[in-house]
CSV table of C-alpha atoms in Angstrom, one decimal:
chain,number,residue,atom,x,y,z
A,11,MET,CA,-28.3,85.4,40.4
A,12,HIS,CA,-31.4,83.9,39.0
A,13,ARG,CA,-29.3,82.1,36.4
A,14,ALA,CA,-26.9,80.8,38.9
A,15,GLN,CA,-29.8,79.5,41.1
A,16,ARG,CA,-31.3,77.7,38.1
A,17,LEU,CA,-28.0,76.0,37.3
A,18,ALA,CA,-27.6,74.9,40.9
A,19,GLN,CA,-31.2,73.5,40.9
A,20,ILE,CA,-30.4,71.6,37.7
A,21,LYS,CA,-27.3,70.1,39.2
A,22,ILE,CA,-29.2,69.0,42.3
A,23,SER,CA,-31.9,67.4,40.1
A,24,VAL,CA,-29.3,65.5,38.1
A,25,LYS,CA,-27.7,64.2,41.2
A,26,ILE,CA,-31.1,63.1,42.6
A,27,LEU,CA,-31.9,61.3,39.3
A,28,ILE,CA,-28.5,59.5,39.3
A,29,ILE,CA,-29.0,58.4,43.0
A,30,ASP,CA,-32.5,57.3,42.3
A,31,ALA,CA,-31.4,55.3,39.2
A,32,GLY,CA,-28.7,53.6,41.2
A,33,GLN,CA,-31.2,52.7,44.0
A,34,LEU,CA,-33.6,51.3,41.4
A,35,GLY,CA,-30.9,49.0,40.1
A,36,TYR,CA,-30.2,50.8,36.8
A,37,SER,CA,-26.7,50.9,35.4
A,38,ALA,CA,-25.0,51.8,32.1
A,39,PRO,CA,-25.3,49.0,29.6
A,40,MET,CA,-22.2,46.8,29.2
A,41,SER,CA,-21.3,44.5,26.4
A,42,SER,CA,-21.0,40.8,27.2
A,43,SER,CA,-17.6,39.3,27.9
A,44,ASN,CA,-15.9,36.9,25.4
A,45,TYR,CA,-14.6,33.5,26.4
A,46,TYR,CA,-12.5,31.2,24.3
A,47,LEU,CA,-12.4,27.4,24.8
A,48,PHE,CA,-9.6,25.5,22.9
A,49,VAL,CA,-9.8,21.7,22.4
A,50,PRO,CA,-6.5,20.2,21.2
A,51,GLY,CA,-5.9,17.1,19.1
A,52,TYR,CA,-4.4,13.7,19.6
A,53,TYR,CA,-1.2,14.0,21.6
A,54,GLY,CA,-2.1,17.6,22.4
A,55,SER,CA,-2.5,17.2,26.2
A,56,SER,CA,0.3,16.3,28.6
A,57,LEU,CA,-0.2,13.1,30.7
A,58,VAL,CA,1.1,12.8,34.2
A,59,GLU,CA,1.2,10.0,36.7
A,60,ALA,CA,-1.7,10.5,39.1
A,61,LYS,CA,0.3,9.7,42.2
A,62,SER,CA,3.7,11.3,41.6
A,63,GLN,CA,2.6,14.0,39.1
A,64,LYS,CA,5.6,13.1,37.0
A,65,THR,CA,5.1,14.0,33.3
A,66,VAL,CA,5.2,11.0,31.0
A,67,TRP,CA,3.7,12.4,27.8
A,68,GLY,CA,5.1,15.9,27.1
A,69,ASN,CA,8.4,15.1,28.7
A,70,PRO,CA,11.1,14.7,26.0
A,71,TRP,CA,13.2,12.5,28.2
A,72,GLU,CA,10.4,10.0,28.7
A,73,ILE,CA,9.3,10.2,25.0
A,74,PHE,CA,12.8,9.5,23.6
A,75,LEU,CA,14.6,7.6,26.3
A,76,GLY,CA,12.1,6.4,28.8
A,77,ARG,CA,10.7,2.9,29.4
A,78,ALA,CA,7.1,3.7,30.3
A,79,THR,CA,4.1,2.7,28.2
A,80,LEU,CA,1.0,4.6,27.2
A,81,ALA,CA,-1.0,1.3,27.2
A,82,LEU,CA,-4.4,1.2,29.0
A,83,PRO,CA,-5.3,-1.7,31.3
A,84,THR,CA,-7.3,-4.1,29.2
A,85,PRO,CA,-9.7,-6.9,30.5
A,86,GLY,CA,-8.4,-10.4,29.8
A,87,PHE,CA,-4.7,-9.6,29.7
A,88,GLU,CA,-2.2,-10.6,32.3
A,89,LYS,CA,-1.1,-7.8,34.6
A,90,PHE,CA,1.4,-5.5,33.1
A,91,PRO,CA,3.1,-2.3,34.4
A,92,TRP,CA,0.6,0.2,33.1
A,93,LEU,CA,0.6,3.8,34.5
A,94,ASP,CA,-2.3,5.6,36.0
A,95,LEU,CA,-2.1,8.7,33.8
A,96,LYS,CA,-4.2,11.8,34.0
A,97,ALA,CA,-4.4,14.7,31.5
A,98,HIS,CA,-2.6,17.7,32.9
A,99,GLN,CA,-2.5,20.7,30.5
A,100,VAL,CA,-2.5,21.5,26.8
A,101,ILE,CA,1.0,21.3,25.4
A,102,GLU,CA,2.1,24.7,24.1
A,103,ARG,CA,5.8,24.2,23.6
A,104,VAL,CA,8.2,21.4,24.4
A,105,ARG,CA,11.8,22.3,25.3
A,106,VAL,CA,13.8,19.4,23.9
A,107,VAL,CA,17.2,20.8,24.7
A,108,GLN,CA,16.9,23.7,27.0
A,109,PRO,CA,17.2,26.5,26.2
A,110,PHE,CA,18.4,25.9,22.6
A,111,PHE,CA,15.7,23.7,20.9
A,112,THR,CA,12.0,24.1,21.4
A,113,VAL,CA,9.2,22.3,19.5
A,114,GLU,CA,6.2,24.4,18.9
A,115,ALA,CA,2.8,22.7,19.6
A,116,TYR,CA,-0.2,24.9,20.5
A,117,GLY,CA,1.6,27.9,21.9
A,118,LYS,CA,1.0,30.2,19.0
A,119,ILE,CA,-2.7,29.6,18.7
A,120,MET,CA,-3.0,30.1,22.5
A,121,ASP,CA,-1.1,33.4,22.1
A,122,VAL,CA,-3.6,34.4,19.4
A,123,LEU,CA,-6.6,33.7,21.7
A,124,ARG,CA,-5.0,35.5,24.7
A,125,GLY,CA,-4.5,38.5,22.4
A,126,LEU,CA,-8.2,38.7,21.8
A,127,VAL,CA,-8.9,39.2,25.6
A,128,THR,CA,-9.4,42.9,26.1
A,129,ARG,CA,-10.7,43.2,29.7
A,130,PRO,CA,-10.2,41.4,33.0
A,131,SER,CA,-13.5,39.6,32.9
A,132,GLU,CA,-12.6,37.7,29.7
A,133,GLN,CA,-10.7,34.4,29.7
A,134,VAL,CA,-9.1,31.7,27.5
A,135,PHE,CA,-9.6,28.1,28.6
A,136,ALA,CA,-7.6,25.2,27.3
A,137,LEU,CA,-9.3,21.8,27.7
A,138,ALA,CA,-6.7,19.1,28.5
A,139,TYR,CA,-8.1,15.6,28.1
A,140,ASP,CA,-6.8,12.1,28.0
A,141,TRP,CA,-6.6,11.5,24.2
A,142,ARG,CA,-6.0,7.8,24.7
A,143,ARG,CA,-9.5,7.2,26.1
A,144,ASP,CA,-13.1,7.2,24.7
A,145,PRO,CA,-13.7,10.6,23.2
A,146,MET,CA,-17.2,10.7,24.7
A,147,LEU,CA,-15.4,11.6,28.0
A,148,ALA,CA,-14.0,14.7,26.2
A,149,VAL,CA,-17.5,15.5,24.9
A,150,SER,CA,-18.7,15.6,28.5
A,151,ALA,CA,-15.7,17.7,29.6
A,152,ILE,CA,-16.5,20.3,26.9
A,153,ASP,CA,-20.1,20.5,28.1
A,154,GLU,CA,-19.1,20.8,31.7
A,155,LYS,CA,-16.6,23.6,31.0
A,156,ILE,CA,-19.2,25.5,29.0
A,157,ARG,CA,-21.7,25.1,31.8
A,158,GLN,CA,-19.2,26.4,34.3
A,159,ILE,CA,-18.6,29.5,32.1
A,160,GLN,CA,-22.3,30.2,31.8
A,161,GLU,CA,-22.8,29.8,35.5
A,162,MET,CA,-20.0,32.2,36.1
A,163,ASP,CA,-21.3,34.7,33.5
A,164,PRO,CA,-24.9,34.1,32.2
A,165,SER,CA,-24.3,36.6,29.4
A,166,ALA,CA,-21.0,35.0,28.3
A,167,LYS,CA,-20.1,34.9,24.6
A,168,ILE,CA,-18.3,31.6,24.1
A,169,SER,CA,-16.2,30.6,21.1
A,170,LEU,CA,-15.0,27.0,20.6
A,171,ILE,CA,-11.8,26.3,18.8
A,172,GLY,CA,-10.9,22.6,18.0
A,173,HIS,CA,-8.0,21.1,16.2
A,174,SER,CA,-7.7,17.6,14.6
A,175,PHE,CA,-9.1,14.9,17.0
A,176,GLY,CA,-10.4,17.9,19.1
A,177,ALA,CA,-12.2,19.2,16.1
A,178,LEU,CA,-13.8,15.8,15.5
A,179,ILE,CA,-14.9,15.6,19.1
A,180,SER,CA,-16.2,19.1,19.0
A,181,SER,CA,-18.3,18.4,15.9
A,182,TYR,CA,-20.1,15.7,17.8
A,183,TYR,CA,-20.7,18.1,20.7
A,184,LEU,CA,-22.0,20.9,18.4
A,185,ARG,CA,-24.7,18.6,17.0
A,186,TYR,CA,-25.7,16.4,20.0
A,187,GLY,CA,-24.5,18.2,23.1
A,188,GLN,CA,-23.7,16.0,26.0
A,189,GLN,CA,-25.9,13.1,24.8
A,190,ILE,CA,-23.9,9.8,25.0
A,191,SER,CA,-26.2,7.2,23.7
A,192,LYS,CA,-26.7,4.7,20.9
A,193,ASN,CA,-29.0,6.9,18.9
A,194,PRO,CA,-28.5,10.6,20.0
A,195,THR,CA,-31.1,13.1,18.9
A,196,GLU,CA,-29.9,15.9,16.7
A,197,THR,CA,-30.6,19.0,18.8
A,198,TRP,CA,-27.7,21.3,18.0
A,199,GLU,CA,-27.6,21.9,21.7
A,200,GLY,CA,-23.8,22.4,21.8
A,201,LEU,CA,-23.8,24.9,18.9
A,202,GLN,CA,-26.6,27.0,20.3
A,203,LYS,CA,-24.5,27.7,23.4
A,204,LEU,CA,-21.7,29.2,21.3
A,205,GLN,CA,-21.1,32.6,19.7
A,206,GLN,CA,-18.5,31.3,17.1
A,207,VAL,CA,-16.8,28.1,16.2
A,208,VAL,CA,-13.4,27.4,14.6
A,209,LEU,CA,-12.5,23.9,13.5
A,210,ALA,CA,-9.3,22.7,11.8
A,211,ALA,CA,-8.0,19.5,10.2
A,212,ALA,CA,-10.7,17.2,11.6
A,213,PRO,CA,-10.3,13.5,10.7
A,214,PHE,CA,-14.0,13.2,10.0
A,215,ARG,CA,-13.5,10.0,8.0
A,216,GLY,CA,-10.7,8.5,10.0
A,217,THR,CA,-7.1,7.6,9.1
A,218,TRP,CA,-5.2,4.3,8.4
A,219,ALA,CA,-2.3,5.6,10.4
A,220,LEU,CA,-3.8,4.3,13.6
A,221,PHE,CA,-4.3,0.9,12.2
A,222,ARG,CA,-0.7,0.9,10.9
A,223,ASN,CA,0.5,1.9,14.4
A,224,MET,CA,-1.5,-1.0,15.9
A,225,ARG,CA,0.3,-3.3,13.6
A,226,ASN,CA,3.8,-1.8,13.8
A,227,GLY,CA,4.0,0.6,16.7
A,228,LEU,CA,6.0,3.8,16.7
A,229,ARG,CA,9.6,4.1,18.0
A,230,THR,CA,10.8,7.4,19.3
A,231,GLY,CA,14.5,7.6,20.0
A,232,ILE,CA,15.4,4.4,21.7
A,233,ASN,CA,12.0,4.1,23.4
A,234,HIS,CA,10.0,1.2,21.8
A,235,ARG,CA,7.6,0.7,24.7
A,236,LEU,CA,5.8,4.0,25.0
A,237,GLN,CA,4.0,3.7,21.7
A,238,SER,CA,4.3,0.0,21.0
A,239,SER,CA,1.8,-1.9,18.8
A,240,PHE,CA,0.4,-3.3,22.1
A,241,ALA,CA,0.0,0.2,23.5
A,242,PHE,CA,-1.8,1.5,20.4
A,243,SER,CA,-4.1,-1.6,20.4
A,244,THR,CA,-5.2,-0.9,24.0
A,245,LEU,CA,-6.1,2.8,23.4
A,246,GLU,CA,-9.8,3.3,23.0
A,247,SER,CA,-9.2,6.4,20.8
A,248,SER,CA,-7.3,4.3,18.2
A,249,TYR,CA,-10.5,2.6,17.1
A,250,TYR,CA,-12.5,5.9,17.0
A,251,LEU,CA,-10.0,7.2,14.5
A,252,LEU,CA,-10.2,4.3,12.1
A,253,PRO,CA,-12.1,4.8,8.8
A,254,PRO,CA,-15.8,4.5,9.3
A,255,PRO,CA,-17.9,1.7,7.8
A,256,GLY,CA,-18.2,2.0,4.1
A,257,GLU,CA,-14.8,3.7,3.8
A,258,ASP,CA,-12.6,1.0,5.3
A,259,PHE,CA,-10.9,-0.1,2.1
A,260,LEU,CA,-7.4,-1.3,1.7
A,261,LEU,CA,-5.7,-2.4,-1.6
A,262,ASP,CA,-5.1,-6.0,-2.6
A,263,GLU,CA,-1.9,-7.3,-4.3
A,264,GLN,CA,-3.2,-6.0,-7.6
A,265,LEU,CA,-3.7,-2.6,-6.0
A,266,LYS,CA,-7.4,-2.7,-6.3
A,267,PRO,CA,-9.7,-1.6,-3.4
A,268,LYS,CA,-10.8,-4.3,-1.1
A,269,THR,CA,-13.2,-4.0,1.8
A,270,THR,CA,-11.8,-5.0,5.2
A,271,ASP,CA,-15.2,-5.0,7.1
A,272,LEU,CA,-13.1,-3.3,9.8
A,273,HIS,CA,-16.0,-2.8,12.2
A,274,ASN,CA,-16.9,-6.5,12.5
A,275,PRO,CA,-15.1,-7.6,15.7
A,276,GLU,CA,-14.9,-11.2,14.6
A,277,ASN,CA,-12.6,-10.2,11.7
A,278,TRP,CA,-10.1,-8.8,14.2
A,279,TRP,CA,-9.5,-12.0,16.1
A,280,THR,CA,-9.7,-14.3,13.0
A,281,ARG,CA,-7.2,-12.1,11.2
A,282,HIS,CA,-5.0,-11.5,14.3
A,283,TRP,CA,-5.3,-7.7,14.3
A,284,GLY,CA,-5.0,-5.3,17.1
A,285,LEU,CA,-5.4,-6.9,20.5
A,286,PHE,CA,-5.4,-10.3,18.8
A,287,GLN,CA,-2.2,-10.2,16.9
A,288,GLU,CA,0.5,-12.7,17.6
A,289,GLY,CA,3.7,-11.8,19.4
A,290,LEU,CA,2.3,-9.1,21.7
A,291,ARG,CA,4.4,-8.2,24.7
A,292,TYR,CA,1.8,-9.4,27.2
A,293,ARG,CA,-0.2,-12.6,27.3
A,294,VAL,CA,-3.9,-13.1,27.0
A,295,ILE,CA,-5.2,-15.1,30.0
A,296,ASN,CA,-9.0,-14.8,29.3
A,297,PRO,CA,-9.7,-14.7,25.5
A,298,ASN,CA,-13.5,-14.4,26.0
A,299,GLN,CA,-13.0,-11.4,28.3
A,300,VAL,CA,-10.8,-9.7,25.6
A,301,LYS,CA,-13.4,-10.4,22.9
A,302,ASN,CA,-16.3,-9.1,25.0
A,303,HIS,CA,-14.4,-5.9,25.8
A,304,PHE,CA,-13.4,-5.4,22.2
A,305,SER,CA,-16.9,-6.1,20.8
A,306,GLU,CA,-18.4,-3.5,23.2
A,307,LEU,CA,-15.8,-1.0,22.2
A,308,LEU,CA,-16.3,-1.5,18.4
A,309,SER,CA,-20.1,-1.1,19.0
A,310,LYS,CA,-19.5,2.3,20.6
A,311,VAL,CA,-17.2,3.3,17.7
A,312,GLN,CA,-19.9,2.4,15.2
A,313,ASP,CA,-22.5,4.5,17.1
A,314,PHE,CA,-20.1,7.4,17.1
A,315,HIS,CA,-19.4,7.2,13.4
A,316,GLN,CA,-23.1,6.8,12.6
A,317,ALA,CA,-23.9,9.9,14.6
A,318,VAL,CA,-21.1,12.0,13.1
A,319,GLN,CA,-21.8,11.0,9.5
A,320,ALA,CA,-25.7,11.1,9.7
A,321,PRO,CA,-27.5,13.3,7.2
A,322,LEU,CA,-28.8,16.6,8.5
A,323,LYS,CA,-32.3,16.3,10.1
A,324,ASN,CA,-32.9,19.7,11.6
A,325,LYS,CA,-31.8,23.1,10.4
A,326,LYS,CA,-28.5,24.1,11.8
A,327,PRO,CA,-28.5,27.3,13.9
A,328,PRO,CA,-26.9,30.2,12.1
A,329,ILE,CA,-23.8,30.4,14.2
A,330,PRO,CA,-20.6,31.5,12.3
A,331,LEU,CA,-18.2,28.6,11.7
A,332,LEU,CA,-14.7,28.8,10.2
A,333,TYR,CA,-13.2,25.5,9.0
A,334,LEU,CA,-9.5,25.2,8.0
A,335,GLN,CA,-8.4,22.3,5.8
A,336,GLY,CA,-4.9,21.4,4.8
A,337,ILE,CA,-4.2,20.4,1.2
A,338,GLY,CA,-1.2,19.9,-1.1
A,339,THR,CA,0.9,17.5,1.0
A,340,LYS,CA,1.4,13.8,0.4
A,341,THR,CA,-0.4,11.9,3.1
A,342,LEU,CA,-0.9,8.2,3.9
A,343,ALA,CA,-4.3,7.3,2.4
A,344,GLN,CA,-4.1,3.6,1.9
A,345,GLY,CA,-2.4,0.3,2.8
A,346,VAL,CA,-2.0,-3.0,1.0
A,347,TRP,CA,-3.6,-6.0,2.5
A,348,THR,CA,-2.0,-9.1,1.0
A,349,GLN,CA,-2.7,-12.7,1.7
A,350,ASN,CA,0.6,-14.5,0.9
A,351,GLN,CA,1.9,-17.9,2.1
A,352,ASP,CA,4.1,-16.5,4.8
A,353,ASP,CA,1.5,-14.2,6.4
A,354,GLN,CA,-2.2,-14.5,5.6
A,355,ASN,CA,-2.8,-11.0,6.9
A,356,LEU,CA,0.2,-9.0,5.9
A,357,CYS,CA,-0.6,-5.2,5.8
A,358,LEU,CA,1.9,-3.0,4.1
A,359,PHE,CA,2.2,0.7,4.8
A,360,TYR,CA,5.9,1.6,4.6
A,361,ARG,CA,8.3,1.9,1.7
A,362,LYS,CA,10.6,-0.8,3.2
A,363,ASP,CA,7.6,-3.1,3.1
A,364,PHE,CA,7.1,-2.6,-0.6
A,365,LYS,CA,10.8,-3.3,-1.3
A,366,ARG,CA,10.4,-6.6,0.4
A,367,TRP,CA,7.0,-7.8,-0.6
A,368,LEU,CA,6.0,-5.8,-3.7
A,369,PRO,CA,9.3,-4.8,-5.2
A,370,ASN,CA,7.8,-4.1,-8.6
A,371,GLN,CA,5.2,-1.6,-7.2
A,372,SER,CA,5.7,2.0,-6.1
A,373,HIS,CA,5.0,2.9,-2.5
A,374,GLN,CA,3.6,6.2,-3.8
A,375,VAL,CA,0.3,4.4,-4.6
A,376,LEU,CA,-0.5,4.6,-0.9
A,377,LEU,CA,-0.2,8.4,-0.7
A,378,GLY,CA,-3.0,10.9,-1.4
A,379,ASP,CA,-3.5,14.6,-1.0
A,380,GLY,CA,-3.8,16.0,2.5
A,381,ASP,CA,-2.0,17.9,5.2
A,382,GLY,CA,0.7,15.3,5.9
A,383,THR,CA,-1.4,13.6,8.6
A,384,ILE,CA,-5.1,13.6,7.5
A,385,THR,CA,-6.1,13.2,3.8
A,386,THR,CA,-8.4,15.8,2.2
A,387,GLN,CA,-10.9,13.1,1.7
A,388,SER,CA,-11.1,12.5,5.4
A,389,SER,CA,-10.9,16.2,6.5
A,390,ARG,CA,-13.5,17.4,4.0
A,391,LEU,CA,-16.2,19.3,6.0
A,392,LEU,CA,-19.2,17.3,7.0
A,393,PRO,CA,-22.3,18.3,5.0
A,394,SER,CA,-24.2,18.7,8.3
A,395,LEU,CA,-21.9,21.6,9.2
A,396,GLU,CA,-22.2,23.4,5.9
A,397,GLY,CA,-24.4,26.5,5.5
A,398,ALA,CA,-24.5,30.2,4.9
A,399,GLN,CA,-22.7,31.0,8.1
A,400,THR,CA,-19.9,28.5,7.4
A,401,VAL,CA,-16.6,29.5,5.8
A,402,VAL,CA,-14.1,26.9,4.5
A,403,HIS,CA,-10.5,27.9,4.0
A,404,GLN,CA,-8.1,25.6,2.3
A,405,THR,CA,-4.4,26.1,2.9
A,406,THR,CA,-1.2,24.3,2.0
A,407,GLN,CA,0.0,24.4,5.6
A,408,GLU,CA,0.6,21.0,7.2
A,409,HIS,CA,-1.4,19.5,10.0
A,410,LEU,CA,-0.1,21.4,13.1
A,411,ARG,CA,1.0,24.4,11.0
A,412,LEU,CA,-2.6,25.0,10.2
A,413,LEU,CA,-2.8,26.8,13.6
A,414,GLN,CA,0.8,28.1,13.7
A,415,SER,CA,1.2,29.9,10.4
A,416,PRO,CA,0.8,33.7,10.3
A,417,GLU,CA,-1.9,33.3,7.5
A,418,SER,CA,-4.0,31.0,9.7
A,419,GLN,CA,-3.5,33.1,12.8
A,420,LYS,CA,-4.8,36.2,11.0
A,421,LEU,CA,-7.8,34.3,9.7
A,422,ILE,CA,-8.7,33.1,13.1
A,423,ARG,CA,-8.1,36.4,14.8
A,424,ASP,CA,-10.2,38.3,12.2
A,425,PHE,CA,-13.0,35.7,12.4
A,426,LEU,CA,-13.2,35.7,16.2
A,427,SER,CA,-13.0,39.5,16.4
A,428,LYS,CA,-16.2,40.1,14.4
């Protein structure tokens, strides 16, 4: 009996301790929840009409057969039928011919991130943004989303994953946080809010493809308006993706490097580039207004490049970072800028251009190593992001396949699972 009484007393004491602990606010320790924020690249977010919610970018019918334009309203031009488009969602898969033919975009990487979620409190967020506009708007959107997560869960472990243009934008955020100014202070505010970072195929040093598109436009199917030369020339992001000062070289007729001084706005209107080229679909009604708008835009672009390319000033926080870089695929790396009698500012980027204007030269001279979209020279990791906690992985996968291949998915999954 005595033994039974003692056991009963022990049970009562344990119950009292448990009740008291609960009343005092004690609870069993729980690990923090994981949150994953994905930032897609150029073209990676669908765009819908603000009023009708009709999908324009991300809708195969509109892309190949439509008559809409992606152009942004631009000061100094006559009124044209631009659309008030808003970012809707990250494009995962596009069903071109339902249900037979689907184009894979970011679906596989989103599936990987969703597979890392192990409890109801954890979430995956995909940041849709208007990739046509000033990327500083996307920087602010990243900061706002991270603040929302932290307010929802103060102990949240947040991982940021960025691809292509999204990786470039993310690299700015890591170093400067939400600062949008001419000379931002290197605080690493963005990086310090994160648990881990994955970046892939970032165009750190720009690409000539956007300049080419401003000259020639892109035709998809029978749609020549959606991505016309005028449309590309009105997009703010087009200029942020140009090669930065000091790397803006084209080749002359002898195939020797020749500086373009691309970031001097006066060169654009004297050479009839971009918004100032002849034969645009829409007419300029106030030249000074166009010049002022363009000069202000290029000034912001220079500030952005200067901040991204700036040498390291303060020690980078030891946050793990995985960087994926594509190599081994021929990629547009150059153009030829020739001053002939017919066109004083002829820029050659296509094989057909060489056949006409430089028949004795090979178009291959314009190609360099890369991932098919971004050259390895451009995508080489910024020195400011290097460090003991940084892992760089090179792969022969092409630009979008960097996030789609089983090899890359395993790397990302293993890295984020640590």
